[in-house]
Coordinates of C-alpha atoms and ligand atoms in Angstrom, one line a residue:
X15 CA 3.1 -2.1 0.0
X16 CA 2.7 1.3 2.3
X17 CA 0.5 0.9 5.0
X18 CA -1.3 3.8 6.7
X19 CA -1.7 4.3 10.8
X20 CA -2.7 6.8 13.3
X21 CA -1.7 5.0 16.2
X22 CA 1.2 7.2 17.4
X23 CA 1.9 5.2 20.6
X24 CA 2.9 2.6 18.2
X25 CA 5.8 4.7 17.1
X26 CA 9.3 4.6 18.9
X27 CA 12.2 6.1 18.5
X28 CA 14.2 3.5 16.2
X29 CA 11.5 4.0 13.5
X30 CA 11.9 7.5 12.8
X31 CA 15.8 7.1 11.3
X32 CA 16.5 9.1 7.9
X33 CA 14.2 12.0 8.1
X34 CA 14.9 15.7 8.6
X35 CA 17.3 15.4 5.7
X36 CA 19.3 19.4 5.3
X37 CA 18.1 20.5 8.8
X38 CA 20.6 22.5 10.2
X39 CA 20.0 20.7 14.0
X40 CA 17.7 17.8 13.1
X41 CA 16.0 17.1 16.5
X42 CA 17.5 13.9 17.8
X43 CA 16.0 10.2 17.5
X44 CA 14.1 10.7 21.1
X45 CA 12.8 14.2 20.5
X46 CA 11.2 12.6 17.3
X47 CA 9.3 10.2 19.0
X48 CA 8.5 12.8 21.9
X49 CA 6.9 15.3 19.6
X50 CA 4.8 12.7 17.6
X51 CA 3.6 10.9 20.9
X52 CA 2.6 14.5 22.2
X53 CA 1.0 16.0 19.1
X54 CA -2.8 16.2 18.8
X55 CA -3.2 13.4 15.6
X56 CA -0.5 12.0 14.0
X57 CA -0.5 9.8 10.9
X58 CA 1.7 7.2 9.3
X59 CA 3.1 5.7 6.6
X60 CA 5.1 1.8 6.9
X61 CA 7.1 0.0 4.5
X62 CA 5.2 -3.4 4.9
X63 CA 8.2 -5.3 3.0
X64 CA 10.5 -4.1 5.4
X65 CA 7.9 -2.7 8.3
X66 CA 10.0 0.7 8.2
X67 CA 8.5 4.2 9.1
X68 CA 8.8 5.8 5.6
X69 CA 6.5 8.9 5.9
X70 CA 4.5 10.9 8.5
X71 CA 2.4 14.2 9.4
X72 CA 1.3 15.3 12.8
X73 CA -0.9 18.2 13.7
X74 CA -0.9 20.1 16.9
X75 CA -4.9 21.4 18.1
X76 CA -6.4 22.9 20.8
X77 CA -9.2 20.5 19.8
X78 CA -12.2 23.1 19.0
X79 CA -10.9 25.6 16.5
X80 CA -7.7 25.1 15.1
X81 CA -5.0 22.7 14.1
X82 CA -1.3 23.7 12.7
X83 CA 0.5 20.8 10.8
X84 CA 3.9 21.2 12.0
X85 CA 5.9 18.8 10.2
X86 CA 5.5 16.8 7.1
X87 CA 8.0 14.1 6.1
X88 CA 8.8 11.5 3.3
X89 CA 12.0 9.6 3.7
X90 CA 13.9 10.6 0.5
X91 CA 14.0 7.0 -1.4
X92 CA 9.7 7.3 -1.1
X93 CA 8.9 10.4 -2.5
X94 CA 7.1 11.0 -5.2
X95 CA 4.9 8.3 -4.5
X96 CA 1.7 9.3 -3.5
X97 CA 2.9 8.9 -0.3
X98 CA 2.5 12.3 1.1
X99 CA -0.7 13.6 -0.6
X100 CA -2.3 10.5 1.5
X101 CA -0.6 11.5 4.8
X102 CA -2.5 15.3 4.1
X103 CA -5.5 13.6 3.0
X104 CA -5.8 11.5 5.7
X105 CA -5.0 14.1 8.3
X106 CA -7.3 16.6 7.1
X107 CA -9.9 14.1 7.3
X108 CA -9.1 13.6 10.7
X109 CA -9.5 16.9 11.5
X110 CA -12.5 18.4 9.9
X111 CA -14.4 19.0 12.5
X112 CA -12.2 22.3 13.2
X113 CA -12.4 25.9 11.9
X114 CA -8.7 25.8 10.5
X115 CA -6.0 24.2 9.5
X116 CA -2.4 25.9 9.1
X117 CA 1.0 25.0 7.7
X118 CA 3.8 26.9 7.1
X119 CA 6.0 25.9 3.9
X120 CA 8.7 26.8 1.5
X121 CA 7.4 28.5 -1.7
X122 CA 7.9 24.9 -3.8
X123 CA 6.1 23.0 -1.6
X124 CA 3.1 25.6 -1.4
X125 CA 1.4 23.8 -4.6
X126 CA 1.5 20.9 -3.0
X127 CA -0.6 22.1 -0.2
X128 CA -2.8 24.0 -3.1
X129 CA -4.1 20.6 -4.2
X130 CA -5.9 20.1 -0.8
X131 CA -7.9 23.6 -1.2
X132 CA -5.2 25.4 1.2
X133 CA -4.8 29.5 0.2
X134 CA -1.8 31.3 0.6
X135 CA -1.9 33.6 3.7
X136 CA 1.3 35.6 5.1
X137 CA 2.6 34.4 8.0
X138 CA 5.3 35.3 10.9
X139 CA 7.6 32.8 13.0
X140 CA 10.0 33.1 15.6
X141 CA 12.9 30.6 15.9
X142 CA 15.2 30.4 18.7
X143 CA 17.2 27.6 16.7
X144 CA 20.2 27.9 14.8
X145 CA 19.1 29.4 11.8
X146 CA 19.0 27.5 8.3
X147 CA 20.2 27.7 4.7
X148 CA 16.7 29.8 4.0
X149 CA 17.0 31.8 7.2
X150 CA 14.7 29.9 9.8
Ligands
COA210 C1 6.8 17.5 0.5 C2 6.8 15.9 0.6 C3 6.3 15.6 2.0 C4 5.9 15.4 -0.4 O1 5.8 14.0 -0.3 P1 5.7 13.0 -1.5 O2 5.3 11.7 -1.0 O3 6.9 13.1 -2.3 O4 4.5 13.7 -2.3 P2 3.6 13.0 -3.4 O5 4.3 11.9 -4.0 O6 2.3 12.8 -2.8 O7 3.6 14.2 -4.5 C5 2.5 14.9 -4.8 C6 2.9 16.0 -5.8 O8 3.5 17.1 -5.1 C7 4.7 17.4 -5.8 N1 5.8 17.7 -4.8 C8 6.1 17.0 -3.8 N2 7.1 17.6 -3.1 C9 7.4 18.7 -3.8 C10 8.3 19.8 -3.6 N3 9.2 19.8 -2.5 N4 8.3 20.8 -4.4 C11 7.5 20.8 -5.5 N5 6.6 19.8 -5.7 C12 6.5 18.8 -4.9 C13 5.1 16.1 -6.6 O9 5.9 16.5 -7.7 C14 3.8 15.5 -6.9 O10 3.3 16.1 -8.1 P3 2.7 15.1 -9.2 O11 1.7 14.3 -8.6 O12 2.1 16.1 -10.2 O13 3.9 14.4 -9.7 C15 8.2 15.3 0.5 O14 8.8 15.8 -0.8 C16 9.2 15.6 1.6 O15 9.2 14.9 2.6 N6 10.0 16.7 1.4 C17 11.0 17.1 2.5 C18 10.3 17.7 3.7 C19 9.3 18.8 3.3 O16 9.6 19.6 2.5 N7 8.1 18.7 3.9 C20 7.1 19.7 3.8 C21 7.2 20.6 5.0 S1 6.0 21.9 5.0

């Protein structure tokens, strides 16, 4: 059974193993855990058979206006599950009460995000990390 939590202080840095799969420099195992316990809402997804991390989202807010959802994760062998519609679902949920809500995606994943009323918008980044196989 998947279980769902918000509790990001719950999270350390042996649960968050197998994810990041084709990043170019996947940010270590502690860097994981840092950027989850310092985002502004973070949910998760757990494995109950085998109480593994399996899935998670996190967003990043100034509390009043916006949010950005920065990453978005299902470990391989879980996808296609349901798993992370609920994640979104749950996150947006959580953060209602705001103006906005951003993500930036690759093209296939942007009719995922369609299902959850998201529009397409253009957007700009800067990376100062090596850059990957679609050029950020
Ligand atoms: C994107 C991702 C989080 C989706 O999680 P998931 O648990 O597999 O999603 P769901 O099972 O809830 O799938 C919902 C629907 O979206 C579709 N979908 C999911 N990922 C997709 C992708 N990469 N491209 C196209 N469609 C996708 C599924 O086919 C499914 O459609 P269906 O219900 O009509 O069959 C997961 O594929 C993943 O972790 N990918 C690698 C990381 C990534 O790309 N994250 C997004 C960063 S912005």
């Amino acid at each position: 059974m998947i279980a769902y939590s918000s509790n990001q202080g719950d999270l350390d840095a042996e649960d968050l193993q197998g994810f990041f799969v084709g990043w170019p420099t996947p940010p270590t195992p502690e860097q994981r855990v840092e950027v989850l316990w310092n985002s502004y809402a973070v949910e998760f997804a757990t494995d109950t058979d085998t109480n593994k991390v399996v899935g998670f989202v996190n967003a990043i807010s100034d509390g009043v206006l916006m949010a950005y959802l920065p990453l978005l994760e299902v470990l391989p062998d879980y996808q296609g599950r349901g798993i992370g519609t609920e994640l979104v679902r749950r996150m947006l949920d959580r953060l209602q009460h705001l103006y906005g809500v951003d993500v930036c995606c690759d093209e296939d994943v942007a009719n995922f995000y369609g299902r959850f009323d998201m529009i397409k918008v253009t957007g700009m980044v800067k990376r100062s990390a090596r850059l990957g196989p679609n050029g950020y």
